[in-house]
Coordinates of C-alpha atoms and ligand atoms in Angstrom, one line a residue:
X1 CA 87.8 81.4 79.0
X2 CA 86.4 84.2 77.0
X3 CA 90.0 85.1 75.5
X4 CA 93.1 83.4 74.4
X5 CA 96.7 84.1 74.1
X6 CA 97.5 83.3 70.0
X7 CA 99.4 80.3 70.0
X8 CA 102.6 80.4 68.4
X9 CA 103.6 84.2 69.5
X10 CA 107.1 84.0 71.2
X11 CA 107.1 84.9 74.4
X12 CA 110.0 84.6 77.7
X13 CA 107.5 82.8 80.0
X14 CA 103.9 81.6 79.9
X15 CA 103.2 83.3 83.1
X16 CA 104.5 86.8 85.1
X17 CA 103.1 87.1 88.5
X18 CA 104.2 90.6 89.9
X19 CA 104.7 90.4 93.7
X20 CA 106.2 87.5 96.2
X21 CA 103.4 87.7 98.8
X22 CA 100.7 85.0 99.8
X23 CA 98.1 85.7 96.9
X24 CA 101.2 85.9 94.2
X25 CA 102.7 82.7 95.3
X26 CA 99.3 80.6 95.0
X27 CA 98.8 82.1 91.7
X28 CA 102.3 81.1 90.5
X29 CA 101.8 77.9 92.3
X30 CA 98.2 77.7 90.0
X31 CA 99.7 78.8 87.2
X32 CA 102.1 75.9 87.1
X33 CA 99.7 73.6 87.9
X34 CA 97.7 74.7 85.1
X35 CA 101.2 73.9 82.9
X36 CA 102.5 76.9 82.6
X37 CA 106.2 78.1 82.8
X38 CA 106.0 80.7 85.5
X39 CA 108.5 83.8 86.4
X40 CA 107.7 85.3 90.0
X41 CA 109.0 89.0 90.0
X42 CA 109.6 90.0 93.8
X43 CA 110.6 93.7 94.5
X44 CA 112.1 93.1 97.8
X45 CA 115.3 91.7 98.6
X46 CA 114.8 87.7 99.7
X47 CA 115.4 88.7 103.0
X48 CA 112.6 90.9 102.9
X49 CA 110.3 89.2 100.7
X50 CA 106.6 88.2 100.6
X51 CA 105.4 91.3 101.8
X52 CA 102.7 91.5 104.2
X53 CA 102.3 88.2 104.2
X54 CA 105.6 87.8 105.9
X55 CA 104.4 90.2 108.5
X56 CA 100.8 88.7 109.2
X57 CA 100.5 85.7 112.3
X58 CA 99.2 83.7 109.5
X59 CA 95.7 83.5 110.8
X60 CA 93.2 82.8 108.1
X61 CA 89.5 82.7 107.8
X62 CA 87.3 80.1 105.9
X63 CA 83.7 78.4 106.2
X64 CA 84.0 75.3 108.2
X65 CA 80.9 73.2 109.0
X66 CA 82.8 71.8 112.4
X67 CA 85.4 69.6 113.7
X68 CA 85.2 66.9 111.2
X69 CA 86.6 70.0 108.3
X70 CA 89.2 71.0 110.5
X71 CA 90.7 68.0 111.0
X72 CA 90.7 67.1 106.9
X73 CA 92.8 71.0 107.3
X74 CA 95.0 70.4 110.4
X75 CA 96.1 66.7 110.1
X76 CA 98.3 67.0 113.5
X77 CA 95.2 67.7 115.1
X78 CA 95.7 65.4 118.7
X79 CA 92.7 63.7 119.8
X80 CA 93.2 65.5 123.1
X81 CA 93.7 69.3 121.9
X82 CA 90.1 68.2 120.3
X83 CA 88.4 67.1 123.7
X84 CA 89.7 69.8 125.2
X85 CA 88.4 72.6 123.0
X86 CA 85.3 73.2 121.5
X87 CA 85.8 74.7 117.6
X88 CA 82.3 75.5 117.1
X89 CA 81.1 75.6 113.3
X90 CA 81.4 78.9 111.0
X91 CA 79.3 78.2 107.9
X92 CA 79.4 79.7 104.7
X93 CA 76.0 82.0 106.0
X94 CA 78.5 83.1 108.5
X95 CA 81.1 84.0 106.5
X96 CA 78.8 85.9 103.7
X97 CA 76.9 87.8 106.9
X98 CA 80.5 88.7 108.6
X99 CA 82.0 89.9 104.9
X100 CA 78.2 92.2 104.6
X101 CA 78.0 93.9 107.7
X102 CA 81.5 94.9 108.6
X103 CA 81.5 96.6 105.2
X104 CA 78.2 97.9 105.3
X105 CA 76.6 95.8 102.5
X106 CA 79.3 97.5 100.2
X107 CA 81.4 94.5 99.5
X108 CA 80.9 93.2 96.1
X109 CA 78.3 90.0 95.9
X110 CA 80.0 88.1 93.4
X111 CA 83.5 88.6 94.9
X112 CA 82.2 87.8 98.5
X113 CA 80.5 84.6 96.6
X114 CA 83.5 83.2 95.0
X115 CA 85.4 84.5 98.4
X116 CA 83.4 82.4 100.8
X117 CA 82.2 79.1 98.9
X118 CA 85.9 78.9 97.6
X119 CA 87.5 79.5 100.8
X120 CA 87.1 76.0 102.5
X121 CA 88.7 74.0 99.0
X122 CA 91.3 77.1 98.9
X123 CA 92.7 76.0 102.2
X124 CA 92.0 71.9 101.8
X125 CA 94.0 72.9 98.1
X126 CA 96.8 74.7 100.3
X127 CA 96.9 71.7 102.9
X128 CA 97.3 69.3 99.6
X129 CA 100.1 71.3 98.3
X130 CA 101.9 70.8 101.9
X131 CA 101.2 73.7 103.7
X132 CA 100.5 73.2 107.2
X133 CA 97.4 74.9 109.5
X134 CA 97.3 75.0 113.3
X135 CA 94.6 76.2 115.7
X136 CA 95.1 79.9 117.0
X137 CA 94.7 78.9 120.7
X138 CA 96.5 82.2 122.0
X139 CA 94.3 84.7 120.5
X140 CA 90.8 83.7 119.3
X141 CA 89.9 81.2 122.0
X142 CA 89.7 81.5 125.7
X143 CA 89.4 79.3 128.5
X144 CA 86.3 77.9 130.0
X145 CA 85.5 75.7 132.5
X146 CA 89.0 74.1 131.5
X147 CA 87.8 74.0 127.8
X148 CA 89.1 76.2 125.1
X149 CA 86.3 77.7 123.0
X150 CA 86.9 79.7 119.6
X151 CA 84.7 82.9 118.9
X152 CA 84.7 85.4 115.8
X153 CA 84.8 82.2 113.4
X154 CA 88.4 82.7 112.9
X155 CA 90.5 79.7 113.7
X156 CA 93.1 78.7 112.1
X157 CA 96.9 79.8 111.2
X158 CA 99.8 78.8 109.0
X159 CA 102.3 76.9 110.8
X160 CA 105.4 78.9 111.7
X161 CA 103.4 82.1 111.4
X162 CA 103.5 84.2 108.0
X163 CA 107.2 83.9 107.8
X164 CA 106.3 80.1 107.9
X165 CA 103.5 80.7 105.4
X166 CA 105.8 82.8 102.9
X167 CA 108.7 80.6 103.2
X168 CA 106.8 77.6 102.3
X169 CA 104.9 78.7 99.4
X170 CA 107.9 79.9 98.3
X171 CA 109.7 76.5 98.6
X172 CA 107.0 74.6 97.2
X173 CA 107.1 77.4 94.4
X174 CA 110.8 76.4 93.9
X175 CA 110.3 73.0 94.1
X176 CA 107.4 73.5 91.2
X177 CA 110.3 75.0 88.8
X178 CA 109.0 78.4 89.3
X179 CA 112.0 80.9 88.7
X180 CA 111.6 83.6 91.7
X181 CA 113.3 86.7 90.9
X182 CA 113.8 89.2 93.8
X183 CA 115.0 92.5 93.9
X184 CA 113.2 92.8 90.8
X185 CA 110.7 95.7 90.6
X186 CA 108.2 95.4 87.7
X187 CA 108.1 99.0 86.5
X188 CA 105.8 99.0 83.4
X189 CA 103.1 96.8 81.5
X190 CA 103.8 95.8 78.0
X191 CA 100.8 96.4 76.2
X192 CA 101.4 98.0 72.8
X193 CA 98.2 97.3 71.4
X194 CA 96.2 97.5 74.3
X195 CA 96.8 94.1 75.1
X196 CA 99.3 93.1 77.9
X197 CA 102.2 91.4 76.7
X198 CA 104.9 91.5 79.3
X199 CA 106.4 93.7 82.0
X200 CA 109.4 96.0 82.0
X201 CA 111.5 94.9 85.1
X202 CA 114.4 97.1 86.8
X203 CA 116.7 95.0 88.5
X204 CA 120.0 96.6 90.0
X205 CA 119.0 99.5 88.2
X206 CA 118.6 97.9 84.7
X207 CA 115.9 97.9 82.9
X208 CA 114.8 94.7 80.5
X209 CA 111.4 93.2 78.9
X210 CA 110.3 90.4 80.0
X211 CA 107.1 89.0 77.6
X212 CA 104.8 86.7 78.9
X213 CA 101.5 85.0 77.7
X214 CA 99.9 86.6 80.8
X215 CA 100.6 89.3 83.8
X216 CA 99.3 88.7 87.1
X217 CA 99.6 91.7 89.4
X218 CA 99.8 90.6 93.0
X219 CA 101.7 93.9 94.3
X220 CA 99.7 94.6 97.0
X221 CA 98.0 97.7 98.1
X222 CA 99.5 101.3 98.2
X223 CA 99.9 101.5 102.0
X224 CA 103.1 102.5 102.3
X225 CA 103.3 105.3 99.9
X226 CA 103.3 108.5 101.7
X227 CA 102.0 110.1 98.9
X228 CA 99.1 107.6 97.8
X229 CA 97.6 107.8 101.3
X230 CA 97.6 111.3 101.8
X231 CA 96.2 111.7 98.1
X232 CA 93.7 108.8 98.7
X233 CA 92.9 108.4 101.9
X234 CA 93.0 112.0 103.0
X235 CA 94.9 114.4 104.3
X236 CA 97.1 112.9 108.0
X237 CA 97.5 109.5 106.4
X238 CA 101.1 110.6 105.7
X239 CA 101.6 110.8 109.5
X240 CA 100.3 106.9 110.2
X241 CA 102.9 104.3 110.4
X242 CA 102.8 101.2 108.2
X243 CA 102.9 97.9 109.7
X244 CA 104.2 96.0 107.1
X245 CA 106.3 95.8 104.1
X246 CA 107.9 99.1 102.9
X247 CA 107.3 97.6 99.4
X248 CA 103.8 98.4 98.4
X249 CA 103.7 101.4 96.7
X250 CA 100.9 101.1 94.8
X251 CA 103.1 100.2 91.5
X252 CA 100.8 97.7 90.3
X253 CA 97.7 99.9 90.6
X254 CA 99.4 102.9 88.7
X255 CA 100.5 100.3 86.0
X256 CA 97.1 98.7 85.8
X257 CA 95.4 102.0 85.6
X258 CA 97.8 103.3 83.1
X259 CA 96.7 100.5 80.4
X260 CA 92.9 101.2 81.1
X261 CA 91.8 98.9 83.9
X262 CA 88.7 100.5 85.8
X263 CA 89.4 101.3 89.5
X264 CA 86.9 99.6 92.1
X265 CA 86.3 99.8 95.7
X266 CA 86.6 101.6 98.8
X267 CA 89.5 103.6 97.3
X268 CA 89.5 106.1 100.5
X269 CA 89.4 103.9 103.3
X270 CA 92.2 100.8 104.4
X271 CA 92.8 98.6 107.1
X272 CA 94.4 101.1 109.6
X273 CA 94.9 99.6 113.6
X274 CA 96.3 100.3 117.1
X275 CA 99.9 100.1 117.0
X276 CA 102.8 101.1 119.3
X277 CA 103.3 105.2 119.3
X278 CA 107.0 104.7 119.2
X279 CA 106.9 101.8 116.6
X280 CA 109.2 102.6 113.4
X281 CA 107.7 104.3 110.1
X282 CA 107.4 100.7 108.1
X283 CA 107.1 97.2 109.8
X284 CA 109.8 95.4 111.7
X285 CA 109.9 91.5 110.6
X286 CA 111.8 91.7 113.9
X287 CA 108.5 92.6 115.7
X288 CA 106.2 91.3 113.5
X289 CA 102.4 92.3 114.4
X290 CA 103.9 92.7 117.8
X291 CA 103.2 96.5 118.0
X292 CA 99.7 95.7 117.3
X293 CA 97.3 96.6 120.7
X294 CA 93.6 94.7 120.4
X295 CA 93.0 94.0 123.8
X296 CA 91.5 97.3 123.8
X297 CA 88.0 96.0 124.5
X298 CA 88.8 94.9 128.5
X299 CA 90.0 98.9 129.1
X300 CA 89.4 101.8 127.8
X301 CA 91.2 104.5 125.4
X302 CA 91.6 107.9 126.4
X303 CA 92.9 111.2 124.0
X304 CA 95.4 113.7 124.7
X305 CA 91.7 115.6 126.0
X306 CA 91.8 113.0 128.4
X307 CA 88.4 111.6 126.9
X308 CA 86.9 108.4 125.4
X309 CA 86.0 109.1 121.9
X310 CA 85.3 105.3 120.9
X311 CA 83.0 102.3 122.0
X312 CA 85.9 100.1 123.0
X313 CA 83.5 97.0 123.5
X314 CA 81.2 97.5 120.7
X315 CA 82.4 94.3 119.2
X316 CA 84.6 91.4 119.1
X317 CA 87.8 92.6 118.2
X318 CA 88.0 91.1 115.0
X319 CA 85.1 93.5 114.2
X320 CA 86.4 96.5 115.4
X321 CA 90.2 96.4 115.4
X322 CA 90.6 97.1 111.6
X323 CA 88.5 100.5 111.9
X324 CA 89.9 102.4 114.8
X325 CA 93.5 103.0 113.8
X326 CA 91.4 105.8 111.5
X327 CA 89.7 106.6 114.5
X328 CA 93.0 107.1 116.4
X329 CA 94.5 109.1 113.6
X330 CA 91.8 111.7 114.3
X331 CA 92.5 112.4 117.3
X332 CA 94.7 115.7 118.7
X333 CA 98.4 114.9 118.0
X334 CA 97.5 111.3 116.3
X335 CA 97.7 109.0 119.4
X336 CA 95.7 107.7 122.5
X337 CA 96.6 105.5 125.4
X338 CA 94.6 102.4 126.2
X339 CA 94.3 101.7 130.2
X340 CA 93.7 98.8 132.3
X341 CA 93.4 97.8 135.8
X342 CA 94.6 94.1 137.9
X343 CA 91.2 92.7 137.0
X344 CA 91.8 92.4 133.4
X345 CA 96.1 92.4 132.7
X346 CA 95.7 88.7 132.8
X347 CA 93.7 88.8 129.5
X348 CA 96.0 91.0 127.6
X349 CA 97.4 89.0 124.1
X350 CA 100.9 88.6 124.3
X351 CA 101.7 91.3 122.2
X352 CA 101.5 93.7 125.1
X353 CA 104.3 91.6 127.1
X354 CA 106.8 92.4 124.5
X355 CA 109.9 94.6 125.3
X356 CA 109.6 97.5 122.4
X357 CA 106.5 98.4 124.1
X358 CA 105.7 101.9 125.2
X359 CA 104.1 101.1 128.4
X360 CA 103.3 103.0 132.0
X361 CA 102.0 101.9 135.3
X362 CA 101.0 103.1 138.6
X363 CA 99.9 102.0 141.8
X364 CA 97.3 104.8 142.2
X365 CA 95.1 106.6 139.1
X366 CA 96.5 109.7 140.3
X367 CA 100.5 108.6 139.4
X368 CA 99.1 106.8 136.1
X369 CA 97.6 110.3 135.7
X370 CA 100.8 112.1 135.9
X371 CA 102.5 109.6 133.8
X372 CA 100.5 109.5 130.4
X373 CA 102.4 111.6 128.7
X374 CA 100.1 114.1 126.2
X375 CA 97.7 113.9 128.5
X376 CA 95.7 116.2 130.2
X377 CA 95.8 114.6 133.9
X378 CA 92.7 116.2 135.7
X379 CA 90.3 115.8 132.6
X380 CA 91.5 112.3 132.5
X381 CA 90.7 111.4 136.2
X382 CA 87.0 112.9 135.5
X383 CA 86.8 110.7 132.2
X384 CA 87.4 107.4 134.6
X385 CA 85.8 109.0 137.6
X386 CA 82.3 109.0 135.3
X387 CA 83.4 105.9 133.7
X388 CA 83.2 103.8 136.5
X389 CA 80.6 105.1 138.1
X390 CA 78.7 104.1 134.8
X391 CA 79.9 100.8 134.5
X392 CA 76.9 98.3 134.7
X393 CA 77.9 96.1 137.6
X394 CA 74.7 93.6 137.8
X395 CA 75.6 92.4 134.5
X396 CA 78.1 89.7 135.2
X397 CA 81.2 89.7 132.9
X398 CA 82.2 87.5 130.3
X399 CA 85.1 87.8 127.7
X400 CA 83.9 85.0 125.4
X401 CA 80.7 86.5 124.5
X402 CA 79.2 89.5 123.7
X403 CA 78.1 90.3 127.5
X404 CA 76.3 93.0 127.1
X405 CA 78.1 94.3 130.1
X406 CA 77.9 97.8 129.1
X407 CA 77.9 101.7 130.8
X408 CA 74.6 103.0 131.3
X409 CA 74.2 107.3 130.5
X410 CA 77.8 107.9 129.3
X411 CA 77.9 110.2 125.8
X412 CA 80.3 107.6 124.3
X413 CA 78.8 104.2 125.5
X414 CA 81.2 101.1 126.3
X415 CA 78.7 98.0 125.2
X416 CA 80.3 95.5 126.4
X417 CA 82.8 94.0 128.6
X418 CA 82.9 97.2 130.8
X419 CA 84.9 96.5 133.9
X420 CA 85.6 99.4 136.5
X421 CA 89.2 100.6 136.2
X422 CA 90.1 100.8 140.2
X423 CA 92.4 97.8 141.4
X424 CA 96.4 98.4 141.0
X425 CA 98.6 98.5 139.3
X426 CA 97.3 100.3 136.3
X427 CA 98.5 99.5 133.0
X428 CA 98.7 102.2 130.6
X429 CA 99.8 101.4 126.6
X430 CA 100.1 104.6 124.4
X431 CA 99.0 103.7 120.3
X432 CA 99.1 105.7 117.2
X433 CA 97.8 104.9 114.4
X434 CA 99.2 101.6 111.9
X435 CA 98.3 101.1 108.5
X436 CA 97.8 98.0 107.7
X437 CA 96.4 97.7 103.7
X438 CA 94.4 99.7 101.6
X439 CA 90.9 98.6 99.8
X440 CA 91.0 100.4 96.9
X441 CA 91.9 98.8 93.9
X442 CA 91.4 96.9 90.5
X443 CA 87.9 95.4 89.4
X444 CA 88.2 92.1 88.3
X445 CA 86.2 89.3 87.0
X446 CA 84.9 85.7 88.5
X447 CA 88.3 84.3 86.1
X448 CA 90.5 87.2 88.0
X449 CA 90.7 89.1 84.3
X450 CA 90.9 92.5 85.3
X451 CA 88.3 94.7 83.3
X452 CA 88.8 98.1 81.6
X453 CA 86.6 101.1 81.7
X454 CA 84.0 99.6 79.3
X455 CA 83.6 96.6 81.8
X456 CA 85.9 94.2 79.3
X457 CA 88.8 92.0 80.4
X458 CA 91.7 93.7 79.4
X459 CA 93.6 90.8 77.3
X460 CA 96.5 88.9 79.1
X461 CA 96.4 90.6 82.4
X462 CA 95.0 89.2 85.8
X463 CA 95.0 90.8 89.7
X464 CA 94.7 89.2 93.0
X465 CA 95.0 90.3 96.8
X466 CA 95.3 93.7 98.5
X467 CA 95.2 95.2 94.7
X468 CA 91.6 93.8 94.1
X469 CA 89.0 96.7 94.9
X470 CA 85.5 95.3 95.7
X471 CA 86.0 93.4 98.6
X472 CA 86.6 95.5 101.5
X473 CA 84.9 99.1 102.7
X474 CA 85.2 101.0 106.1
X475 CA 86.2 97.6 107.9
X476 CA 87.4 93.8 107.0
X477 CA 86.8 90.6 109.2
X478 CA 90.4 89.6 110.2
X479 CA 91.6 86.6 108.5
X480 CA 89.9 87.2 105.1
X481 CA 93.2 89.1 103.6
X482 CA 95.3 86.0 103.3
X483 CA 92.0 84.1 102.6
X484 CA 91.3 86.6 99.8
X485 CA 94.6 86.5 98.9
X486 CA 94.2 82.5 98.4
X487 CA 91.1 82.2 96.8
X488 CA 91.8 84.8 93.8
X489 CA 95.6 84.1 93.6
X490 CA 95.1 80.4 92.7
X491 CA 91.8 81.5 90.2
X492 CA 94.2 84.2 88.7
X493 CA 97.0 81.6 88.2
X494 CA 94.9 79.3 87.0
X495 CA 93.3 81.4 84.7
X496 CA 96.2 83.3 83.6
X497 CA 98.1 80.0 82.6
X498 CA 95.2 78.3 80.3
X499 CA 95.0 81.9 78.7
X500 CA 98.5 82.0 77.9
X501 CA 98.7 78.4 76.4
X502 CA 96.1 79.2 74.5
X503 CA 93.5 77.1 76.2
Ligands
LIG1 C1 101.2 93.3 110.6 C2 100.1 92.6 109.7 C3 99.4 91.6 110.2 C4 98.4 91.0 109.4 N1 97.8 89.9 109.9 C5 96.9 89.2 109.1 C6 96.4 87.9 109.4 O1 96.8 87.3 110.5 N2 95.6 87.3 108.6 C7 95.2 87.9 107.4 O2 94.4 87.3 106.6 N3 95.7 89.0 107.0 C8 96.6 89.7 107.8 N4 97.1 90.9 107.3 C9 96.8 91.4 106.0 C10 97.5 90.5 105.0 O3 98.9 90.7 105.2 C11 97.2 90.9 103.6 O4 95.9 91.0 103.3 C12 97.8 89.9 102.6 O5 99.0 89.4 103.1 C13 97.9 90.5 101.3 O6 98.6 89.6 100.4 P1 99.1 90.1 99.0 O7 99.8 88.9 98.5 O8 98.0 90.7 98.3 O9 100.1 91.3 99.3 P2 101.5 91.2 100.0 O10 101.7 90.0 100.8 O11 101.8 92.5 100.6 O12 102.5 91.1 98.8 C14 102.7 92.1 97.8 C15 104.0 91.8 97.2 O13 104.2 92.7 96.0 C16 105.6 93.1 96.0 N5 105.6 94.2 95.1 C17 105.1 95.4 95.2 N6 105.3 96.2 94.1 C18 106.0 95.4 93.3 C19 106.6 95.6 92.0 N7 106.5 96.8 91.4 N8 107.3 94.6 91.4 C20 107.4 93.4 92.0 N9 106.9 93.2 93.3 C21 106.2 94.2 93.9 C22 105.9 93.3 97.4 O14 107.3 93.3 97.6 C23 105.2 92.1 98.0 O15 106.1 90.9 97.9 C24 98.1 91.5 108.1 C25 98.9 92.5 107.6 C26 99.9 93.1 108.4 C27 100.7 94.3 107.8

């Protein structure tokens, strides 16, 4: 370590981590490991804690070089689910070319390297604290030939979900002697000579100073602040809905910034998805990711102008589905509808089988026309009319790879997967826009120090998770927030507790 805490200075607790999500529970869980007595300070009521980490499925990205790793990850791995499903490999090359091109060679090189060649001992580290992984069978693999076969590299989830995920790290935190505060908002940074020395904390409306050796801020993002988005990410982010926790306001960035860190990152763009028109203003753990809509790339999505306006089959999902909830957002009124026909229903994820759904069908395209509501019907019935008349049909389809099954002469191409949309029932689902996490955020160090203006740590204060700025722009690879999350919680806690013992 470059700094130290002085020995000998009195302080509450070794170790404040700010936030009860994924990334602030591995750094607590770190920090104690590292020796340190450790205070979690958790805005939300229990209930409600762990903040978008409660709300994710748990999936979670990492290099793996095949079978023989994932088994060393997920020890209830049966010898049958492994001969009947092929994991393939996703190597750390993999990893580092996903995290460059979805953010167009933006991300930060020495985050992504500490991201990806730590990610595979992050989750063996998580497995050896007692967390347990599973394979995502419903969403990232398919069927074939009576095999199941992963795609996009992503593979794996926490057992029980994220409320599985948060509740355990929470426990183990517990078990660890780590006091976990909730309903206790961290309002300020003690730093009265520039170095951070503590945190103000309201609880109940009262207001006390808690000092610590070191701060780790692990607040999240600033998602669902009304006013941050439409200041940050434009004007209309105010009218998107936020999938998760009501909780992240974007305290910990104003605190950070207010003792000098330097801002980093993508600071106008976030994680923004399709999401259920009539879904509430801020998650429901009730619902979960359930008003999330990805099967997008088997249909296609239509505006109130009754017009495609996206590539729905440009990608895998994974590599899509983060960027065109912004997408959405600009279109009239804020909302599409995404429609499918017989020959594709039966690949739909199961979050379109829930019952807060706002959903439509119709035997013939002419009643599904009269039934999107927003729509207008006639240009709509051109829009498919052209569509499928476009649709390459001597390219045989495939959902498990990139088929190249595309439209040929359409303004707005669909590359891939590009069925005709002509056997009832129709489907129709109608999406708005659903924030999910912002990018912008705190630059931060290979130790997790984060770094002022002049590009030096700032003394006793650490970051990790959706408050780093570095790793994300435009687009993420789904999976890498809780992997992120991981990775720079356990360095921050690790880090934060040798600096506040002085070591
Ligand atoms: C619906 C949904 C599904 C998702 N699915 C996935 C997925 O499957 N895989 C994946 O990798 N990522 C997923 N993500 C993204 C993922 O949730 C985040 O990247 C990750 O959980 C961020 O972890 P974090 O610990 O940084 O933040 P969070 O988990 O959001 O935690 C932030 C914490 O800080 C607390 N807090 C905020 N301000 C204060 C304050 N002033 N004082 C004290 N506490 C404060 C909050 O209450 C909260 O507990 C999903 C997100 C959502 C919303």
């Amino acid at each position: 370590m470059g700094q130290k805490r002085v020995p000998g200075r009195h302080f509450d607790v070794d170790v404040v981590v700010v936030g009860g999500g994924n990334a602030a529970l591995c750094a607590a869980l770190a920090a104690r490991e590292g020796g340190a007595t450790v205070c979690v300070l958790e805005r939300a009521p229990i209930e409600e804690s762990g903040g978008n980490s409660r709300f994710t499925a748990g999936a979670i990205r990492f290099a793996y070089g095949g079978v023989d790793d994932l088994k060393r990850v997920m020890s209830d791995l049966t010898e049958a689910e492994i001969a009947a499903t092929d994991f393939g490999a996703y190597t750390e090359d993999d990893f580092f070319e996903d995290m460059f091109q979805v953010t167009q060679y933006r991300a930060d090189p020495d985050l992504v390297e500490t991201l990806v060649r730590r990610s595979f001992d992050t989750i063996l580290w998580l497995h050896g604290k007692g967390l347990r992984f599973v394979p995502i069978y419903g969403r990232q693999a398919f069927k074939v030939d009576g095999r199941f076969k992963f795609w996009g590299g992503l593979t794996v989830e926490a057992w029980g979900g994220g409320p599985g995920l948060v509740d355990r790290l929470s426990e183990l935190c517990r078990a660890a002697g780590i006091d976990i505060r909730y309903g206790a908002r961290a309002i300020d940074l003690l730093a009265p000579g520039g170095a951070v020395e503590g945190v103000r904390v309201r609880t109940a409306g009262r207001d006390e100073d808690l000092r610590a050796g070191a701060v780790v801020l692990a607040s999240g993002g600033f998602e669902s602040s009304a006013e941050m988005r439409a200041r940050y990410l434009g004007p209309g982010w105010e009218l998107a809905k936020v999938r998760g926790t009501r909780f992240n306001t974007g305290d910990g960035h104003k605190m950070a910034l207010a003792v000098g860190a330097s801002s980093a990152g993508n600071w106008s763009g976030c994680h923004a998805v399709g999401w259920d028109r009539n879904a509430p203003e801020f998650g429901d753990l009730a619902v979960g990711d359930g008003f999330q809509k990805h099967s997008y790339p088997f249909g296609i999505m239509v505006n109130a102008r009754g017009e495609r306006f996206v590539d729905e089959g440009a990608d895998f999902r994974n590599y899509t589905y983060a960027k065109y909830g912004r997408v959405i957002l600009e279109q009239p009124q804020q909302f599409a509808w995404q429609i499918f026909d017989r020959k594709v229903v039966h690949l739909l994820r199961d979050e379109y089988r829930i019952k807060q759904v706002t959903k439509v069908t119709a035997a013939t395209l002419e009643e599904l026309a009269g039934k999107l509501e927003g729509v207008d019907a006639n240009a709509f019935l051109r829009t498919v009319e052209e569509y499928n008349a476009a649709v390459r049909a001597d390219v045989p389809f495939n959902p498990n790879v990139k088929d190249g099954r595309s439209t040929a002469g359409l303004r707005i191409p669909k590359s891939n997967w590009a069925n005709t949309i002509d056997q009832p029932p129709f489907e129709a689902y109608a999406v708005t826009c659903g924030i999910t996490f912002t990018f912008g955020g705190v630059r931060i160090d290979g130790e997790a120090r984060v770094k002022d203006e002049a590009m030096n740590p700032i003394s006793g204060l650490f970051a990790a998770g959706e408050i780093v700025g570095g790793l994300f722009y435009f687009n993420y690879p789904g999976g890498t927030g809780l992997m992120s999350g991981a990775v720079f919680g356990r360095i921050a806690g690790r880090s934060a507790a040798a600096f506040a013992r002085g070591k």
